[in-house]
């Protein structure tokens, strides 16, 4: 019985190799698709940011080139919220809030103190709440438009020139709102290297 079984020919074992080869092709295809998706996601970030800045979507503030010529009698209370993440900085607003007429240009001053023993470069991410107000909250100049480098132990002032578009009073979603919060959060600009010979802010 055992001799008969041992004399029988063994079946070919090519199928597992084919299956392994097929699995390898599927895995490679999945890897290519994954990398393509990651690349598309990174490519979409600049377009998404530009879209938000152009439309005010999600409370993103829109950059303005000129101030409005029309100033309304109605006023808003603008509150300032300051935060840092992973930085040896103190970041505060000179005033915690300002009362501003709609269409009026105002300056808000913020201060940063770097407690590190070396220069630190960071970037501010900004937002407005409620979200609908972001469409009408405009900045003529702001430290958030570029990376900021603060020298070791230095304290710097960072002004923001802003206004609320008069169209704020015409929008049914915002016209009854009387309080707007402008929020900034500084994050380390780990990918930014100041050019050789560049002067740090002090």
Coordinates of C-alpha atoms in Angstrom, one line a residue:
X1 CA 0.0 0.0 0.0
X2 CA 2.8 2.4 1.0
X3 CA 4.9 1.4 -2.0
X4 CA 1.9 2.0 -4.4
X5 CA 1.4 5.5 -2.9
X6 CA 5.0 6.4 -3.2
X7 CA 5.2 5.3 -6.8
X8 CA 2.3 7.5 -7.8
X9 CA 3.4 10.7 -9.6
X10 CA 3.2 13.9 -7.6
X11 CA 1.1 16.7 -9.1
X12 CA 2.8 19.8 -10.4
X13 CA 3.1 22.8 -8.0
X14 CA 3.2 25.7 -10.4
X15 CA -0.2 27.2 -9.2
X16 CA 1.2 28.5 -5.9
X17 CA 3.9 30.4 -7.8
X18 CA 1.3 31.9 -10.2
X19 CA -0.8 32.9 -7.2
X20 CA 2.2 34.4 -5.5
X21 CA 3.1 36.3 -8.7
X22 CA -0.5 37.5 -9.0
X23 CA -0.5 38.7 -5.4
X24 CA 2.7 40.6 -6.0
X25 CA 1.2 42.4 -9.0
X26 CA -1.9 43.3 -7.0
X27 CA 0.3 44.6 -4.1
X28 CA 2.4 46.6 -6.5
X29 CA -0.7 48.1 -8.1
X30 CA -2.1 49.0 -4.7
X31 CA 1.2 50.7 -3.8
X32 CA 1.2 52.8 -7.0
X33 CA -2.4 53.8 -6.4
X34 CA -1.6 54.8 -2.8
X35 CA 1.4 56.9 -3.8
X36 CA -0.7 58.6 -6.5
X37 CA -3.4 59.4 -3.9
X38 CA -0.8 60.8 -1.5
X39 CA 0.7 62.9 -4.3
X40 CA -2.7 64.2 -5.3
X41 CA -3.5 65.1 -1.7
X42 CA -0.3 67.2 -1.3
X43 CA -0.8 68.8 -4.7
X44 CA -4.3 69.8 -3.6
X45 CA -3.2 71.7 -0.5
X46 CA -2.0 74.9 -2.3
X47 CA -5.2 74.9 -4.4
X48 CA -7.4 74.4 -1.3
X49 CA -5.6 77.2 0.6
X50 CA -5.9 79.6 -2.4
X51 CA -9.6 78.7 -2.8
X52 CA -10.2 79.4 0.9
X53 CA -8.3 82.8 0.8
X54 CA -10.3 83.8 -2.3
X55 CA -13.7 82.8 -1.0
X56 CA -13.4 83.0 2.8
X57 CA -14.5 79.4 3.0
X58 CA -14.3 77.8 6.4
X59 CA -13.6 81.1 8.2
X60 CA -10.4 81.7 6.2
X61 CA -9.6 85.4 6.0
X62 CA -9.4 87.0 2.6
X63 CA -6.5 89.3 1.7
X64 CA -7.4 92.7 0.5
X65 CA -5.5 95.1 -1.8
X66 CA -7.3 98.3 -0.9
X67 CA -9.5 99.6 2.0
X68 CA -13.2 100.2 1.5
X69 CA -14.4 103.8 0.8
X70 CA -17.7 103.2 2.7
X71 CA -17.9 103.1 6.5
X72 CA -21.1 102.2 8.2
X73 CA -22.5 103.5 11.5
X74 CA -22.9 99.9 12.9
X75 CA -20.1 98.5 14.9
X76 CA -18.7 95.0 15.7
X77 CA -16.7 93.7 18.7
X78 CA -13.5 92.0 17.4
X79 CA -12.0 89.6 19.8
X80 CA -8.4 88.3 19.5
X81 CA -7.4 84.7 20.4
X82 CA -3.6 83.9 20.5
X83 CA -2.0 80.4 20.7
X84 CA 1.3 78.7 20.2
X85 CA 2.0 75.0 19.5
X86 CA 5.5 73.5 20.1
X87 CA 7.3 76.8 20.4
X88 CA 9.2 78.5 23.2
X89 CA 7.2 81.7 22.6
X90 CA 4.8 83.9 24.5
X91 CA 2.3 85.3 22.0
X92 CA -0.3 87.9 23.1
X93 CA -2.5 90.6 21.7
X94 CA -1.9 94.2 22.9
X95 CA -5.7 94.5 23.3
X96 CA -7.9 91.5 23.9
X97 CA -10.6 93.1 21.8
X98 CA -11.4 96.2 19.6
X99 CA -14.7 97.9 18.7
X100 CA -14.6 98.7 15.0
X101 CA -17.2 100.2 12.6
X102 CA -18.0 98.1 9.6
X103 CA -15.8 99.3 6.7
X104 CA -13.3 101.1 9.1
X105 CA -9.7 100.2 8.8
X106 CA -8.1 99.2 12.2
X107 CA -4.7 98.2 13.4
X108 CA -4.3 95.4 16.0
X109 CA -0.9 94.8 17.5
X110 CA 0.4 91.4 18.7
X111 CA 3.6 90.7 20.6
X112 CA 5.9 87.7 20.5
X113 CA 8.7 86.9 23.0
X114 CA 11.2 84.1 22.1
X115 CA 12.5 82.4 25.2
X116 CA 14.9 80.1 23.3
X117 CA 18.6 80.8 23.2
X118 CA 18.6 80.7 19.4
X119 CA 16.4 82.3 16.6
X120 CA 13.1 80.5 16.0
X121 CA 11.1 80.6 12.8
X122 CA 7.4 80.0 12.9
X123 CA 4.2 80.5 10.8
X124 CA 0.8 81.7 12.0
X125 CA -2.3 79.9 11.0
X126 CA -5.4 82.2 11.2
X127 CA -9.1 81.8 11.3
X128 CA -12.3 83.7 12.0
X129 CA -15.4 82.7 13.8
X130 CA -18.2 82.5 13.1
X131 CA -17.2 80.9 9.8
X132 CA -19.5 83.1 7.8
X133 CA -17.7 86.2 8.9
X134 CA -14.5 85.0 7.2
X135 CA -15.9 86.0 3.9
X136 CA -16.0 89.7 5.0
X137 CA -13.0 89.9 7.3
X138 CA -10.2 91.3 5.2
X139 CA -6.5 92.0 5.9
X140 CA -4.4 94.6 4.2
X141 CA -1.2 93.5 5.9
X142 CA -0.5 90.7 8.4
X143 CA 2.5 88.8 9.8
X144 CA 0.5 85.6 8.9
X145 CA 1.3 86.2 5.2
X146 CA 4.9 85.0 5.7
X147 CA 7.1 83.1 8.1
X148 CA 8.4 85.0 11.1
X149 CA 11.9 84.6 12.6
X150 CA 12.4 86.0 16.1
X151 CA 15.9 86.3 17.6
X152 CA 16.9 84.6 20.8
X153 CA 15.4 86.4 23.8
X154 CA 13.8 89.1 21.6
X155 CA 10.3 90.6 21.9
X156 CA 8.7 91.9 18.7
X157 CA 5.5 93.6 17.7
X158 CA 3.5 92.2 14.9
X159 CA 0.7 94.6 13.6
X160 CA -2.3 93.5 11.6
X161 CA -4.2 96.0 9.4
X162 CA -7.7 94.9 8.8
X163 CA -11.3 95.8 8.1
X164 CA -14.8 94.2 7.8
X165 CA -16.3 94.5 4.4
X166 CA -19.5 96.6 4.4
X167 CA -21.3 93.7 2.6
X168 CA -21.2 92.0 6.0
X169 CA -24.3 94.1 6.9
X170 CA -26.2 92.9 3.8
X171 CA -25.7 89.2 4.3
X172 CA -28.6 87.6 6.2
X173 CA -26.2 85.1 7.8
X174 CA -24.0 87.8 9.3
X175 CA -25.9 91.0 9.5
X176 CA -27.2 90.3 13.0
X177 CA -23.8 89.2 14.4
X178 CA -22.1 91.6 16.7
X179 CA -19.0 89.7 17.8
X180 CA -16.3 88.3 15.6
X181 CA -13.2 86.4 16.9
X182 CA -9.9 86.5 15.1
X183 CA -7.7 83.6 16.1
X184 CA -4.0 82.9 15.5
X185 CA -1.9 79.9 16.2
X186 CA 1.9 79.9 15.7
X187 CA 3.5 76.6 14.6
X188 CA 7.2 75.8 14.1
X189 CA 8.3 76.4 10.5
X190 CA 10.4 73.2 10.5
X191 CA 10.9 73.2 6.7
X192 CA 12.0 76.8 6.5
X193 CA 15.7 77.8 6.5
X194 CA 16.5 81.5 6.5
X195 CA 18.9 82.4 3.7
X196 CA 22.5 83.0 4.5
X197 CA 23.1 86.5 5.9
X198 CA 19.4 87.2 6.4
X199 CA 18.6 89.4 9.4
X200 CA 16.2 87.9 11.9
X201 CA 13.4 89.9 13.4
X202 CA 14.5 91.6 16.7

